[in-house]
């Protein structure tokens, strides 16, 4: 049958940004035939993802319980050394195994691809067998107190679940993106960390979940001195076009959140990485001065910063890694959609949106900046000027 024509539908607005539109084409085989869709760039923007989001929140919550148990044991230990990374190693692998296990159980009919930080190579050599046994026991103890109490995972099951994370991602199909413990140094200090899980569909982040076990439910802004009695443990979740919500990790009712509405940079506060090794604090300080920001930076570990910013604790997040560092998609995918669905903007230092479709890494222009839509123009101007000054001073 001969092809008569290709016909494009009218442009369709992005559900959360009316300035972005998409269209798709239909193939008509004859004047009497029904149209057949060839390719739909808007497929990822027209699906509800309710089932996937429910599975993701469940997976992150179960993994958070495992991580909490390990951290509590770690902090109670009198013999723990700061140089001993074994507790976070066990929690890291255990978290990844659990997220993989829960997603497969909750979405059994779907092909499963996971882009994650860990693989089981070190656990399969002789020196890793004891660690593998510890991980397996910890995973099964957590599973026994969950909706999956009928399951008992063998060491081989755990290895397979971990190695589900070997996917390279990309622009085709669906890929889950996981950082099983984002903020390992914060975890070891007993401070902030996050289980960060997102879903890519055709290279676009369509949902994200941040489980932040140590983040207070009250604001952590510099002018709010929360007490040690404040309740901690937050779960942030968002899907494309659906807004961002926060709820306590214990499963209480969710609350819709929104980024700060601050327009005046003088009234803004900003987040940056706790560790100086993770971001150029000096450059962030220069940018803040150019903007006129008066408040000192709030320094916390992990993508908990994205969660805190999504609910308005601060107005700006600056991340400028040291030269040569390549950002991984699992360090930003979940946080990015949590902020953007709360009304914020996430770009590289040149103002380009982050591209998660290229595989396991982000190719960026200098760094990452996050703020609300009103502050973004002046922030970009300050970033550009500061980077030019830094470049000139290095010549």
PDB file of N, CA, C and O in Angstrom, residues 214-218 224-233:
ATOM      1  N   UNK A 214      17.738  11.907  57.606  1.00  0.00           N
ATOM      2  CA  UNK A 214      18.149  12.819  58.673  1.00  0.00           C
ATOM      3  C   UNK A 214      17.724  14.267  58.458  1.00  0.00           C
ATOM      4  O   UNK A 214      18.077  15.137  59.257  1.00  0.00           O
ATOM      5  N   UNK A 215      16.994  14.546  57.395  1.00  0.00           N
ATOM      6  CA  UNK A 215      16.582  15.918  57.122  1.00  0.00           C
ATOM      7  C   UNK A 215      15.372  16.269  57.987  1.00  0.00           C
ATOM      8  O   UNK A 215      14.363  15.572  57.951  1.00  0.00           O
ATOM      9  N   UNK A 216      15.463  17.348  58.778  1.00  0.00           N
ATOM     10  CA  UNK A 216      14.320  17.739  59.613  1.00  0.00           C
ATOM     11  C   UNK A 216      13.099  18.084  58.764  1.00  0.00           C
ATOM     12  O   UNK A 216      13.231  18.596  57.649  1.00  0.00           O
ATOM     13  N   UNK A 217      11.931  17.826  59.304  1.00  0.00           N
ATOM     14  CA  UNK A 217      10.708  18.223  58.614  1.00  0.00           C
ATOM     15  C   UNK A 217      10.554  19.741  58.625  1.00  0.00           C
ATOM     16  O   UNK A 217       9.961  20.310  57.717  1.00  0.00           O
ATOM     17  N   UNK A 218      11.130  20.388  59.642  1.00  0.00           N
ATOM     18  CA  UNK A 218      11.131  21.848  59.697  1.00  0.00           C
ATOM     19  C   UNK A 218      12.239  22.387  58.806  1.00  0.00           C
ATOM     20  O   UNK A 218      13.189  21.689  58.457  1.00  0.00           O
ATOM     21  N   UNK A 224      16.491  29.746  60.702  1.00  0.00           N
ATOM     22  CA  UNK A 224      15.622  28.874  61.493  1.00  0.00           C
ATOM     23  C   UNK A 224      16.478  27.873  62.243  1.00  0.00           C
ATOM     24  O   UNK A 224      16.953  26.899  61.677  1.00  0.00           O
ATOM     25  N   UNK A 225      16.704  28.099  63.503  1.00  0.00           N
ATOM     26  CA  UNK A 225      17.545  27.223  64.318  1.00  0.00           C
ATOM     27  C   UNK A 225      16.675  26.108  64.898  1.00  0.00           C
ATOM     28  O   UNK A 225      16.140  26.217  66.004  1.00  0.00           O
ATOM     29  N   UNK A 226      16.529  25.042  64.127  1.00  0.00           N
ATOM     30  CA  UNK A 226      15.681  23.950  64.585  1.00  0.00           C
ATOM     31  C   UNK A 226      16.322  23.256  65.785  1.00  0.00           C
ATOM     32  O   UNK A 226      17.537  23.175  65.890  1.00  0.00           O
ATOM     33  N   UNK A 227      15.493  22.771  66.672  1.00  0.00           N
ATOM     34  CA  UNK A 227      15.997  22.125  67.882  1.00  0.00           C
ATOM     35  C   UNK A 227      16.252  20.650  67.622  1.00  0.00           C
ATOM     36  O   UNK A 227      15.827  20.082  66.622  1.00  0.00           O
ATOM     37  N   UNK A 228      16.958  20.031  68.547  1.00  0.00           N
ATOM     38  CA  UNK A 228      17.262  18.606  68.425  1.00  0.00           C
ATOM     39  C   UNK A 228      16.001  17.764  68.554  1.00  0.00           C
ATOM     40  O   UNK A 228      16.019  16.567  68.272  1.00  0.00           O
ATOM     41  N   UNK A 229      14.904  18.384  68.998  1.00  0.00           N
ATOM     42  CA  UNK A 229      13.663  17.631  69.181  1.00  0.00           C
ATOM     43  C   UNK A 229      12.800  17.633  67.923  1.00  0.00           C
ATOM     44  O   UNK A 229      11.760  16.984  67.884  1.00  0.00           O
ATOM     45  N   UNK A 230      13.198  18.415  66.923  1.00  0.00           N
ATOM     46  CA  UNK A 230      12.430  18.434  65.687  1.00  0.00           C
ATOM     47  C   UNK A 230      12.430  17.057  65.043  1.00  0.00           C
ATOM     48  O   UNK A 230      13.447  16.360  65.021  1.00  0.00           O
ATOM     49  N   UNK A 231      11.299  16.688  64.480  1.00  0.00           N
ATOM     50  CA  UNK A 231      11.192  15.394  63.827  1.00  0.00           C
ATOM     51  C   UNK A 231      12.018  15.375  62.554  1.00  0.00           C
ATOM     52  O   UNK A 231      12.049  16.350  61.808  1.00  0.00           O
ATOM     53  N   UNK A 232      12.711  14.284  62.279  1.00  0.00           N
ATOM     54  CA  UNK A 232      13.528  14.164  61.081  1.00  0.00           C
ATOM     55  C   UNK A 232      13.042  13.001  60.226  1.00  0.00           C
ATOM     56  O   UNK A 232      12.342  12.106  60.698  1.00  0.00           O
ATOM     57  N   UNK A 233      13.451  13.024  58.952  1.00  0.00           N
ATOM     58  CA  UNK A 233      13.098  11.966  58.019  1.00  0.00           C
ATOM     59  C   UNK A 233      12.077  12.432  57.006  1.00  0.00           C
ATOM     60  O   UNK A 233      10.879  12.458  57.280  1.00  0.00           O
TER      61      UNK A 233
END
